[in-house]
Each structure stands twice: as structure tokens, then as C-alpha cells.
């Protein structure tokens, strides 16, 4: 069935999958389920209540909350009422919240709880367009009951026949070119920009993604933990499930994710590379502290798994003896690791930044397939994706059907297709600058395309380092090598207009403290510990290992350890965990300059 807009998708699936689970959430210590029929009833009530409060088709609403059942209800309900939806990261500061709401001229705002509400109240004078705020969790503190309401008041609205008719009329009349949502970019180089994505962008991109992946019948349930303000989770962890009639299961929090995996047994999930890297580091830390026999079993099993995984990737049959060895390795080790993810995982998807090939191969050896993809908010998220039947680790796969990806003269990847966005919200200058004269979106990513059409990302265009000697250096490969060690968690490479490269290294505190305990130096404070000769020696070894794999002009000559880890709260990272170059360069100017003092 072909849909003209996403409203038609929702109305169709509310009845088609009426008895099937749509949302799973934890309440009173147990997971509960809402069916598509129940979800539809809630969405009709919300749409009716918003229209009664004078929400007009084309008005904007914003959701300021962590992932939860009410997020989906507010979003889908507002869509049925003809609204254009946006979302704000729950960790955003009041001034960041005010900027987005101002820019949108939002009519209504949905907030998670009293903590988020207080941020809204702090900037109320700066958001005059807002007619009302609805709070998901009670109790909350608000002095104006005519402006702040519990979300539950919307659910009490019994849709009138006129409201139901209006909802169906909107679904018939909304054009595919009409805006469906506005997603704000993370703003690494200034204020975030609102990316306008249309109903066509979502519906057509979902169609071609399913065509690319082929069989999605086993993807019945996911686990949602990446913020829904993130374009990747919104597309693949939310709208995709509603489109296919799958079930969205919400993790309680990132702290309970391990327990929630075991409870929910998801078939797939979406994450950024850091999630997989941390799980890999935790497994390897356990292996290092294991007995010699356990270490030997792990090494043998991993070797068998990698051989089997490589043949599977190439589409080659496994020899009978490899099958036997693999079954043994699976029984001894792999089942335990797969059990961490619930034991029913078909595959998972990584995006948002390059995933280490070694990490992908590590998990694949244990029959945990991570499919890496590439795209952007401006591309409705995906432009390329490794598929379960055609993948190569170290690449981000081939373009989706009817999506064209090409290389500009300077190596920048450019994209054209049904997934490419319409415009930046009320920003025609930026919109014009982002497109080539023949209509390709300039992604800002530097990459390569091989003879098979597989795409590899090498760096961000804005993050290329140009040394004083005129060398153009991609920092991503250096960062990946540095952070692949045991003790280095993150790295920032510096060298613009300098004659050699240096780095700021954020250390893995758990790994360093475990080493310190083993060496009998655990009684030091963290600032003392990172200066201890034993720690300095270990970090230098990891830098040396990285340097040995790099040409001389890409090697790190000196490094420094910042006084605190990079963080969103500290301003060094965006909400999507990307490093903010300008902030780091300004905040740690003295530390960076100290590595270039003459002599």
C-alpha cells in the first residue's frame, strides 16, 4: 500500500495491527504493553484536545523529554492534528531550550517532569508563542494553571465526530511535500539549525530502507534508549517501528540498560559507536583479569568466531569442521555474550560516527551483527547502510535504492534522493549554501567510494587539520587508533597551522584505577594518579602503538590530559556526543599552546 503522508500510515496501522503491541514501558517494576488500537485511541484524544485548544494545521509543537511512552503519544497525537513536531534534548540548558522554541514559534510544549518545567518557566518571557505547556509526570510546581497543565487532561478528551472527521480529512489533504517535523542539528559550530523534513522524506525513505534491508519480518521489537531528539533514533527506533507495525520498548534509563535488555529481549536496536566500544572495553577488561585457562578459551573461541564470521560475510559456506568448532565456541562463550543483549538479537545498527572495524569484527565473531550506516539529519538519517545480506566492516555500506552518492573534487560526499531534506527552517541562505547548483546536498563528510559502490567515511570536512607545512590531515583515523587502547577513552587531535600534531587525551578512569590498584598506587587522587610514572608510561605506550601505525606527519608528538573528561555539561560535546572543536580550542588554549613552546 502506498501512503501519501505519515498520518495515513498511523491511521492504517492503528486498525491493521489493532491487537498487536505498539509500546512497552515499565510501571511498578514490570513491563506493560499498549496495543496499536489503544495507542490510536490515545492519539485521537490528544489530537482532538489540541484542536479544541486552537492548534491549527502547520503549527509547531516541541517535546522536551527523555524517551518514554508519552513522548510517542504526544508526537503522534500532534501529527494527527496537523502539527509540525520538534524535539529538544532533555539535558538542554534553559537558554538552548528558549532558542529552539523561539525559532519554531511553537504553540505548545510537552515536558517530562518538574525539572524540565522549571527550565521552561525560567524562559517564559522569551517564548510568547507558547499557548500551553503539558507535563507528563506529576506532581509539578507551577503558579499559572492557565498555562501549565498535566498531560492527563488531554487524555480525558472524548473525540467528537467532528474532530474524528477533521483528523481523517487532514490525512487526505496533507501533501507529501508538507513539513512533518523540524529536527535541530547539534550545533558544533554555532546555534543549531532546524532541518525541515517532509512527510515524503520519511515515508519514501522508510520504503527504500525496507527495500534495501529486504526481510524485516523478524524485527518485531526494539529497545529505545538513544534520545528521540536524535534524528537516527527518531527515524530507525521510532517511525520505522510505527511504519512496520513493530513494538517500541523503552529502556528505563542508560543505567538500567543491561537489565532492560534481558527483560525485553529486543530483535534490534540503534546506537552510536561509543556504546559498542564501551561494551567491548568492559568485556576485554574482564578477560584480562581472568585465569590463564579462561583467557586461552576466550582467545581460541574468538579466533574460531572470526574465521566463521569472515566466511559468512563473503557468502561462503562453512566447512564441516568449522561448524563443529563454532558450535563449541558458541556454547562456551558466545551465548553468554549474546545473553547480555537479551539473546534474540537479529542485528543492531551503528551510526552518528565511524565505528572501529576491529570492534565490529569482534562482535560479529560472537554472532552479533552490527550494521554500520551513514547519513545526516538533512538526509532523514540514512543515505547508505550495510545490509544483513551484503556488508563489509570498515565501510558504511552501499547507497539506499534511488539515493545517489558522489564525490566532489575535494573528496566531500554529496547526496541526492528522496531522503534529502527540504530546507533549513527560515534560513534560505544556509539552505542555498548547502546544495550544489545541480541539487546535491553537501554532506560535509570526506569519504571514498570503491569499485563495488561501498562508501567509507574518512573525516569531517570542517575537522580536517591543515598543518603549517600544508598537509591536509584527517583526524578520525588517528582518534580511532588512540582510543582503541585500554586506557584512552577519547582523543582530540590538534595541529591547525602548526608544524606537528598533538592531542588531548581523556583517560578511561575505571581502567586506570584498576591498573593503579594492581600496582599498589590506588591511594592517589585522580590528578596525582595521571601524573604517576607508571600511568604516564602506560599512556605513552598506547600513543606509541598508535604512532607506529601512522606515517610520520600524522604521528602525535606530545599529549596532555585535561583536568576533567569532555562532557555535554562541560560544553565540549554536543548532545549527539560529537566534540566541539571551537569550544575545546578556546577552553584548553593554554594546554594546547604548552605543547608548542619553542625548544
PDB file of N, CA, C and O in Angstrom, residues 66-129:
ATOM      1  N   UNK A  66      12.946  12.939  28.070  1.00  0.00           N
ATOM      2  CA  UNK A  66      13.617  11.667  27.791  1.00  0.00           C
ATOM      3  C   UNK A  66      12.652  10.758  27.030  1.00  0.00           C
ATOM      4  O   UNK A  66      11.448  11.020  26.982  1.00  0.00           O
ATOM      5  N   UNK A  67      13.175   9.652  26.493  1.00  0.00           N
ATOM      6  CA  UNK A  67      12.319   8.673  25.808  1.00  0.00           C
ATOM      7  C   UNK A  67      11.326   8.067  26.795  1.00  0.00           C
ATOM      8  O   UNK A  67      11.711   7.620  27.872  1.00  0.00           O
ATOM      9  N   UNK A  68      10.077   8.047  26.407  1.00  0.00           N
ATOM     10  CA  UNK A  68       9.046   7.417  27.219  1.00  0.00           C
ATOM     11  C   UNK A  68       7.779   7.286  26.386  1.00  0.00           C
ATOM     12  O   UNK A  68       7.659   7.897  25.320  1.00  0.00           O
ATOM     13  N   UNK A  69       6.837   6.527  26.895  1.00  0.00           N
ATOM     14  CA  UNK A  69       5.600   6.266  26.173  1.00  0.00           C
ATOM     15  C   UNK A  69       4.890   7.565  25.794  1.00  0.00           C
ATOM     16  O   UNK A  69       4.402   7.724  24.668  1.00  0.00           O
ATOM     17  N   UNK A  70       4.832   8.522  26.710  1.00  0.00           N
ATOM     18  CA  UNK A  70       4.112   9.774  26.452  1.00  0.00           C
ATOM     19  C   UNK A  70       4.746  10.591  25.336  1.00  0.00           C
ATOM     20  O   UNK A  70       4.057  11.376  24.687  1.00  0.00           O
ATOM     21  N   UNK A  71       6.058  10.411  25.118  1.00  0.00           N
ATOM     22  CA  UNK A  71       6.731  11.106  24.016  1.00  0.00           C
ATOM     23  C   UNK A  71       6.066  10.705  22.703  1.00  0.00           C
ATOM     24  O   UNK A  71       5.717  11.557  21.878  1.00  0.00           O
ATOM     25  N   UNK A  72       5.884   9.402  22.514  1.00  0.00           N
ATOM     26  CA  UNK A  72       5.266   8.900  21.283  1.00  0.00           C
ATOM     27  C   UNK A  72       3.811   9.345  21.188  1.00  0.00           C
ATOM     28  O   UNK A  72       3.322   9.703  20.105  1.00  0.00           O
ATOM     29  N   UNK A  73       3.104   9.323  22.290  1.00  0.00           N
ATOM     30  CA  UNK A  73       1.692   9.713  22.284  1.00  0.00           C
ATOM     31  C   UNK A  73       1.539  11.188  21.898  1.00  0.00           C
ATOM     32  O   UNK A  73       0.671  11.536  21.093  1.00  0.00           O
ATOM     33  N   UNK A  74       2.389  12.035  22.482  1.00  0.00           N
ATOM     34  CA  UNK A  74       2.319  13.465  22.163  1.00  0.00           C
ATOM     35  C   UNK A  74       2.691  13.722  20.707  1.00  0.00           C
ATOM     36  O   UNK A  74       2.033  14.504  20.005  1.00  0.00           O
ATOM     37  N   UNK A  75       3.739  13.057  20.237  1.00  0.00           N
ATOM     38  CA  UNK A  75       4.207  13.256  18.866  1.00  0.00           C
ATOM     39  C   UNK A  75       3.153  12.794  17.855  1.00  0.00           C
ATOM     40  O   UNK A  75       2.777  13.543  16.944  1.00  0.00           O
ATOM     41  N   UNK A  76       2.675  11.561  17.998  1.00  0.00           N
ATOM     42  CA  UNK A  76       1.715  11.012  17.038  1.00  0.00           C
ATOM     43  C   UNK A  76       0.369  11.731  17.133  1.00  0.00           C
ATOM     44  O   UNK A  76      -0.284  11.980  16.113  1.00  0.00           O
ATOM     45  N   UNK A  77      -0.045  12.083  18.349  1.00  0.00           N
ATOM     46  CA  UNK A  77      -1.295  12.817  18.509  1.00  0.00           C
ATOM     47  C   UNK A  77      -1.249  14.176  17.847  1.00  0.00           C
ATOM     48  O   UNK A  77      -2.201  14.594  17.164  1.00  0.00           O
ATOM     49  N   UNK A  78      -0.132  14.890  18.027  1.00  0.00           N
ATOM     50  CA  UNK A  78       0.018  16.209  17.399  1.00  0.00           C
ATOM     51  C   UNK A  78       0.075  16.086  15.880  1.00  0.00           C
ATOM     52  O   UNK A  78      -0.463  16.935  15.159  1.00  0.00           O
ATOM     53  N   UNK A  79       0.724  15.024  15.368  1.00  0.00           N
ATOM     54  CA  UNK A  79       0.757  14.802  13.922  1.00  0.00           C
ATOM     55  C   UNK A  79      -0.652  14.645  13.358  1.00  0.00           C
ATOM     56  O   UNK A  79      -0.983  15.216  12.310  1.00  0.00           O
ATOM     57  N   UNK A  80      -1.501  13.873  14.051  1.00  0.00           N
ATOM     58  CA  UNK A  80      -2.874  13.681  13.582  1.00  0.00           C
ATOM     59  C   UNK A  80      -3.640  14.998  13.529  1.00  0.00           C
ATOM     60  O   UNK A  80      -4.559  15.156  12.719  1.00  0.00           O
ATOM     61  N   UNK A  81      -3.242  15.940  14.386  1.00  0.00           N
ATOM     62  CA  UNK A  81      -3.889  17.259  14.403  1.00  0.00           C
ATOM     63  C   UNK A  81      -3.289  18.201  13.363  1.00  0.00           C
ATOM     64  O   UNK A  81      -3.708  19.360  13.267  1.00  0.00           O
ATOM     65  N   UNK A  82      -2.294  17.706  12.603  1.00  0.00           N
ATOM     66  CA  UNK A  82      -1.699  18.522  11.543  1.00  0.00           C
ATOM     67  C   UNK A  82      -0.498  19.328  11.961  1.00  0.00           C
ATOM     68  O   UNK A  82      -0.020  20.184  11.207  1.00  0.00           O
ATOM     69  N   UNK A  83       0.021  19.073  13.160  1.00  0.00           N
ATOM     70  CA  UNK A  83       1.159  19.856  13.660  1.00  0.00           C
ATOM     71  C   UNK A  83       2.468  19.416  13.014  1.00  0.00           C
ATOM     72  O   UNK A  83       2.588  18.314  12.474  1.00  0.00           O
ATOM     73  N   UNK A  84       3.442  20.309  13.076  1.00  0.00           N
ATOM     74  CA  UNK A  84       4.829  20.010  12.705  1.00  0.00           C
ATOM     75  C   UNK A  84       5.581  19.837  14.019  1.00  0.00           C
ATOM     76  O   UNK A  84       5.578  20.746  14.862  1.00  0.00           O
ATOM     77  N   UNK A  85       6.208  18.688  14.201  1.00  0.00           N
ATOM     78  CA  UNK A  85       6.764  18.347  15.505  1.00  0.00           C
ATOM     79  C   UNK A  85       8.262  18.546  15.580  1.00  0.00           C
ATOM     80  O   UNK A  85       8.984  18.361  14.606  1.00  0.00           O
ATOM     81  N   UNK A  86       8.714  18.908  16.786  1.00  0.00           N
ATOM     82  CA  UNK A  86      10.138  19.042  17.032  1.00  0.00           C
ATOM     83  C   UNK A  86      10.429  18.480  18.420  1.00  0.00           C
ATOM     84  O   UNK A  86       9.519  18.207  19.201  1.00  0.00           O
ATOM     85  N   UNK A  87      11.706  18.281  18.695  1.00  0.00           N
ATOM     86  CA  UNK A  87      12.092  17.723  19.994  1.00  0.00           C
ATOM     87  C   UNK A  87      13.348  18.416  20.495  1.00  0.00           C
ATOM     88  O   UNK A  87      14.171  18.895  19.710  1.00  0.00           O
ATOM     89  N   UNK A  88      13.474  18.460  21.817  1.00  0.00           N
ATOM     90  CA  UNK A  88      14.608  19.114  22.468  1.00  0.00           C
ATOM     91  C   UNK A  88      15.265  18.097  23.390  1.00  0.00           C
ATOM     92  O   UNK A  88      14.576  17.380  24.128  1.00  0.00           O
ATOM     93  N   UNK A  89      16.599  18.021  23.356  1.00  0.00           N
ATOM     94  CA  UNK A  89      17.305  17.100  24.236  1.00  0.00           C
ATOM     95  C   UNK A  89      17.000  17.421  25.698  1.00  0.00           C
ATOM     96  O   UNK A  89      17.023  18.588  26.107  1.00  0.00           O
ATOM     97  N   UNK A  90      16.747  16.377  26.480  1.00  0.00           N
ATOM     98  CA  UNK A  90      16.358  16.561  27.880  1.00  0.00           C
ATOM     99  C   UNK A  90      17.447  17.225  28.713  1.00  0.00           C
ATOM    100  O   UNK A  90      17.158  17.837  29.738  1.00  0.00           O
ATOM    101  N   UNK A  91      18.693  17.128  28.278  1.00  0.00           N
ATOM    102  CA  UNK A  91      19.803  17.725  29.033  1.00  0.00           C
ATOM    103  C   UNK A  91      20.066  19.181  28.648  1.00  0.00           C
ATOM    104  O   UNK A  91      20.991  19.797  29.164  1.00  0.00           O
ATOM    105  N   UNK A  92      19.262  19.737  27.756  1.00  0.00           N
ATOM    106  CA  UNK A  92      19.497  21.104  27.274  1.00  0.00           C
ATOM    107  C   UNK A  92      19.325  22.129  28.391  1.00  0.00           C
ATOM    108  O   UNK A  92      18.500  21.973  29.297  1.00  0.00           O
ATOM    109  N   UNK A  93      20.108  23.197  28.307  1.00  0.00           N
ATOM    110  CA  UNK A  93      20.027  24.301  29.263  1.00  0.00           C
ATOM    111  C   UNK A  93      18.864  25.222  28.888  1.00  0.00           C
ATOM    112  O   UNK A  93      18.422  25.237  27.738  1.00  0.00           O
ATOM    113  N   UNK A  94      18.365  26.019  29.847  1.00  0.00           N
ATOM    114  CA  UNK A  94      17.221  26.895  29.561  1.00  0.00           C
ATOM    115  C   UNK A  94      17.408  27.785  28.336  1.00  0.00           C
ATOM    116  O   UNK A  94      16.479  27.947  27.534  1.00  0.00           O
ATOM    117  N   UNK A  95      18.601  28.356  28.163  1.00  0.00           N
ATOM    118  CA  UNK A  95      18.814  29.251  27.013  1.00  0.00           C
ATOM    119  C   UNK A  95      18.770  28.481  25.685  1.00  0.00           C
ATOM    120  O   UNK A  95      18.324  29.017  24.662  1.00  0.00           O
ATOM    121  N   UNK A  96      19.230  27.205  25.701  1.00  0.00           N
ATOM    122  CA  UNK A  96      19.149  26.373  24.494  1.00  0.00           C
ATOM    123  C   UNK A  96      17.696  26.031  24.173  1.00  0.00           C
ATOM    124  O   UNK A  96      17.286  26.029  23.006  1.00  0.00           O
ATOM    125  N   UNK A  97      16.931  25.749  25.218  1.00  0.00           N
ATOM    126  CA  UNK A  97      15.507  25.457  25.060  1.00  0.00           C
ATOM    127  C   UNK A  97      14.782  26.672  24.485  1.00  0.00           C
ATOM    128  O   UNK A  97      13.987  26.553  23.548  1.00  0.00           O
ATOM    129  N   UNK A  98      15.082  27.838  25.044  1.00  0.00           N
ATOM    130  CA  UNK A  98      14.430  29.068  24.591  1.00  0.00           C
ATOM    131  C   UNK A  98      14.735  29.344  23.124  1.00  0.00           C
ATOM    132  O   UNK A  98      13.852  29.766  22.364  1.00  0.00           O
ATOM    133  N   UNK A  99      15.991  29.105  22.708  1.00  0.00           N
ATOM    134  CA  UNK A  99      16.361  29.369  21.313  1.00  0.00           C
ATOM    135  C   UNK A  99      15.513  28.541  20.356  1.00  0.00           C
ATOM    136  O   UNK A  99      14.979  29.058  19.369  1.00  0.00           O
ATOM    137  N   UNK A 100      15.366  27.237  20.641  1.00  0.00           N
ATOM    138  CA  UNK A 100      14.612  26.353  19.739  1.00  0.00           C
ATOM    139  C   UNK A 100      13.132  26.715  19.721  1.00  0.00           C
ATOM    140  O   UNK A 100      12.508  26.807  18.655  1.00  0.00           O
ATOM    141  N   UNK A 101      12.552  26.954  20.899  1.00  0.00           N
ATOM    142  CA  UNK A 101      11.130  27.293  20.954  1.00  0.00           C
ATOM    143  C   UNK A 101      10.863  28.626  20.258  1.00  0.00           C
ATOM    144  O   UNK A 101       9.866  28.778  19.536  1.00  0.00           O
ATOM    145  N   UNK A 102      11.761  29.589  20.456  1.00  0.00           N
ATOM    146  CA  UNK A 102      11.646  30.890  19.768  1.00  0.00           C
ATOM    147  C   UNK A 102      11.721  30.707  18.264  1.00  0.00           C
ATOM    148  O   UNK A 102      10.929  31.273  17.501  1.00  0.00           O
ATOM    149  N   UNK A 103      12.713  29.941  17.833  1.00  0.00           N
ATOM    150  CA  UNK A 103      12.936  29.752  16.404  1.00  0.00           C
ATOM    151  C   UNK A 103      11.737  29.063  15.752  1.00  0.00           C
ATOM    152  O   UNK A 103      11.342  29.406  14.631  1.00  0.00           O
ATOM    153  N   UNK A 104      11.166  28.101  16.462  1.00  0.00           N
ATOM    154  CA  UNK A 104       9.994  27.389  15.953  1.00  0.00           C
ATOM    155  C   UNK A 104       8.722  28.236  15.988  1.00  0.00           C
ATOM    156  O   UNK A 104       7.797  28.008  15.220  1.00  0.00           O
ATOM    157  N   UNK A 105       8.682  29.170  16.958  1.00  0.00           N
ATOM    158  CA  UNK A 105       7.426  29.829  17.324  1.00  0.00           C
ATOM    159  C   UNK A 105       6.391  28.757  17.673  1.00  0.00           C
ATOM    160  O   UNK A 105       5.265  28.726  17.147  1.00  0.00           O
ATOM    161  N   UNK A 106       6.801  27.876  18.578  1.00  0.00           N
ATOM    162  CA  UNK A 106       5.971  26.731  18.956  1.00  0.00           C
ATOM    163  C   UNK A 106       4.702  27.186  19.666  1.00  0.00           C
ATOM    164  O   UNK A 106       4.718  28.110  20.476  1.00  0.00           O
ATOM    165  N   UNK A 107       3.602  26.495  19.366  1.00  0.00           N
ATOM    166  CA  UNK A 107       2.321  26.796  20.003  1.00  0.00           C
ATOM    167  C   UNK A 107       2.171  26.070  21.339  1.00  0.00           C
ATOM    168  O   UNK A 107       1.599  26.614  22.288  1.00  0.00           O
ATOM    169  N   UNK A 108       2.660  24.827  21.398  1.00  0.00           N
ATOM    170  CA  UNK A 108       2.560  24.038  22.631  1.00  0.00           C
ATOM    171  C   UNK A 108       3.872  23.319  22.878  1.00  0.00           C
ATOM    172  O   UNK A 108       4.596  22.978  21.938  1.00  0.00           O
ATOM    173  N   UNK A 109       4.161  23.081  24.162  1.00  0.00           N
ATOM    174  CA  UNK A 109       5.379  22.373  24.557  1.00  0.00           C
ATOM    175  C   UNK A 109       4.987  21.258  25.514  1.00  0.00           C
ATOM    176  O   UNK A 109       4.176  21.462  26.437  1.00  0.00           O
ATOM    177  N   UNK A 110       5.558  20.069  25.289  1.00  0.00           N
ATOM    178  CA  UNK A 110       5.356  18.927  26.182  1.00  0.00           C
ATOM    179  C   UNK A 110       6.659  18.696  26.938  1.00  0.00           C
ATOM    180  O   UNK A 110       7.726  18.599  26.314  1.00  0.00           O
ATOM    181  N   UNK A 111       6.578  18.626  28.270  1.00  0.00           N
ATOM    182  CA  UNK A 111       7.790  18.428  29.064  1.00  0.00           C
ATOM    183  C   UNK A 111       7.651  17.186  29.930  1.00  0.00           C
ATOM    184  O   UNK A 111       6.539  16.738  30.243  1.00  0.00           O
ATOM    185  N   UNK A 112       8.795  16.623  30.314  1.00  0.00           N
ATOM    186  CA  UNK A 112       8.789  15.346  31.023  1.00  0.00           C
ATOM    187  C   UNK A 112       8.306  15.468  32.462  1.00  0.00           C
ATOM    188  O   UNK A 112       7.443  14.720  32.909  1.00  0.00           O
ATOM    189  N   UNK A 113       8.904  16.401  33.197  1.00  0.00           N
ATOM    190  CA  UNK A 113       8.633  16.454  34.641  1.00  0.00           C
ATOM    191  C   UNK A 113       8.889  17.862  35.160  1.00  0.00           C
ATOM    192  O   UNK A 113       9.102  18.803  34.386  1.00  0.00           O
ATOM    193  N   UNK A 114       8.870  17.989  36.479  1.00  0.00           N
ATOM    194  CA  UNK A 114       9.014  19.302  37.091  1.00  0.00           C
ATOM    195  C   UNK A 114      10.378  19.931  36.792  1.00  0.00           C
ATOM    196  O   UNK A 114      10.481  21.152  36.637  1.00  0.00           O
ATOM    197  N   UNK A 115      11.431  19.105  36.703  1.00  0.00           N
ATOM    198  CA  UNK A 115      12.755  19.655  36.425  1.00  0.00           C
ATOM    199  C   UNK A 115      12.786  20.352  35.063  1.00  0.00           C
ATOM    200  O   UNK A 115      13.315  21.457  34.928  1.00  0.00           O
ATOM    201  N   UNK A 116      12.198  19.708  34.042  1.00  0.00           N
ATOM    202  CA  UNK A 116      12.166  20.330  32.715  1.00  0.00           C
ATOM    203  C   UNK A 116      11.211  21.526  32.709  1.00  0.00           C
ATOM    204  O   UNK A 116      11.463  22.518  32.029  1.00  0.00           O
ATOM    205  N   UNK A 117      10.124  21.408  33.447  1.00  0.00           N
ATOM    206  CA  UNK A 117       9.163  22.515  33.512  1.00  0.00           C
ATOM    207  C   UNK A 117       9.817  23.769  34.058  1.00  0.00           C
ATOM    208  O   UNK A 117       9.572  24.882  33.549  1.00  0.00           O
ATOM    209  N   UNK A 118      10.645  23.626  35.071  1.00  0.00           N
ATOM    210  CA  UNK A 118      11.281  24.817  35.666  1.00  0.00           C
ATOM    211  C   UNK A 118      12.197  25.512  34.659  1.00  0.00           C
ATOM    212  O   UNK A 118      12.350  26.732  34.697  1.00  0.00           O
ATOM    213  N   UNK A 119      12.805  24.734  33.756  1.00  0.00           N
ATOM    214  CA  UNK A 119      13.616  25.359  32.698  1.00  0.00           C
ATOM    215  C   UNK A 119      12.732  26.189  31.765  1.00  0.00           C
ATOM    216  O   UNK A 119      13.126  27.274  31.317  1.00  0.00           O
ATOM    217  N   UNK A 120      11.533  25.668  31.473  1.00  0.00           N
ATOM    218  CA  UNK A 120      10.598  26.400  30.617  1.00  0.00           C
ATOM    219  C   UNK A 120      10.111  27.666  31.314  1.00  0.00           C
ATOM    220  O   UNK A 120      10.059  28.750  30.716  1.00  0.00           O
ATOM    221  N   UNK A 121       9.764  27.535  32.593  1.00  0.00           N
ATOM    222  CA  UNK A 121       9.261  28.699  33.344  1.00  0.00           C
ATOM    223  C   UNK A 121      10.332  29.781  33.455  1.00  0.00           C
ATOM    224  O   UNK A 121      10.012  30.978  33.465  1.00  0.00           O
ATOM    225  N   UNK A 122      11.615  29.352  33.500  1.00  0.00           N
ATOM    226  CA  UNK A 122      12.708  30.326  33.622  1.00  0.00           C
ATOM    227  C   UNK A 122      12.847  31.203  32.385  1.00  0.00           C
ATOM    228  O   UNK A 122      13.382  32.316  32.463  1.00  0.00           O
ATOM    229  N   UNK A 123      12.346  30.725  31.238  1.00  0.00           N
ATOM    230  CA  UNK A 123      12.476  31.490  29.985  1.00  0.00           C
ATOM    231  C   UNK A 123      11.107  31.881  29.426  1.00  0.00           C
ATOM    232  O   UNK A 123      10.991  32.228  28.260  1.00  0.00           O
ATOM    233  N   UNK A 124      10.070  31.827  30.254  1.00  0.00           N
ATOM    234  CA  UNK A 124       8.713  32.063  29.756  1.00  0.00           C
ATOM    235  C   UNK A 124       8.591  33.400  29.030  1.00  0.00           C
ATOM    236  O   UNK A 124       7.910  33.496  27.994  1.00  0.00           O
ATOM    237  N   UNK A 125       9.244  34.437  29.540  1.00  0.00           N
ATOM    238  CA  UNK A 125       9.138  35.766  28.929  1.00  0.00           C
ATOM    239  C   UNK A 125       9.693  35.788  27.511  1.00  0.00           C
ATOM    240  O   UNK A 125       9.331  36.670  26.716  1.00  0.00           O
ATOM    241  N   UNK A 126      10.564  34.802  27.179  1.00  0.00           N
ATOM    242  CA  UNK A 126      11.212  34.778  25.860  1.00  0.00           C
ATOM    243  C   UNK A 126      10.502  33.872  24.854  1.00  0.00           C
ATOM    244  O   UNK A 126      10.954  33.738  23.720  1.00  0.00           O
ATOM    245  N   UNK A 127       9.400  33.238  25.277  1.00  0.00           N
ATOM    246  CA  UNK A 127       8.698  32.306  24.373  1.00  0.00           C
ATOM    247  C   UNK A 127       7.208  32.661  24.311  1.00  0.00           C
ATOM    248  O   UNK A 127       6.350  31.846  24.693  1.00  0.00           O
ATOM    249  N   UNK A 128       6.888  33.865  23.823  1.00  0.00           N
ATOM    250  CA  UNK A 128       5.489  34.335  23.833  1.00  0.00           C
ATOM    251  C   UNK A 128       4.541  33.527  22.946  1.00  0.00           C
ATOM    252  O   UNK A 128       3.319  33.613  23.114  1.00  0.00           O
ATOM    253  N   UNK A 129       5.088  32.750  21.992  1.00  0.00           N
ATOM    254  CA  UNK A 129       4.208  31.996  21.086  1.00  0.00           C
ATOM    255  C   UNK A 129       3.521  30.821  21.775  1.00  0.00           C
ATOM    256  O   UNK A 129       2.506  30.313  21.293  1.00  0.00           O
TER     257      UNK A 129
END
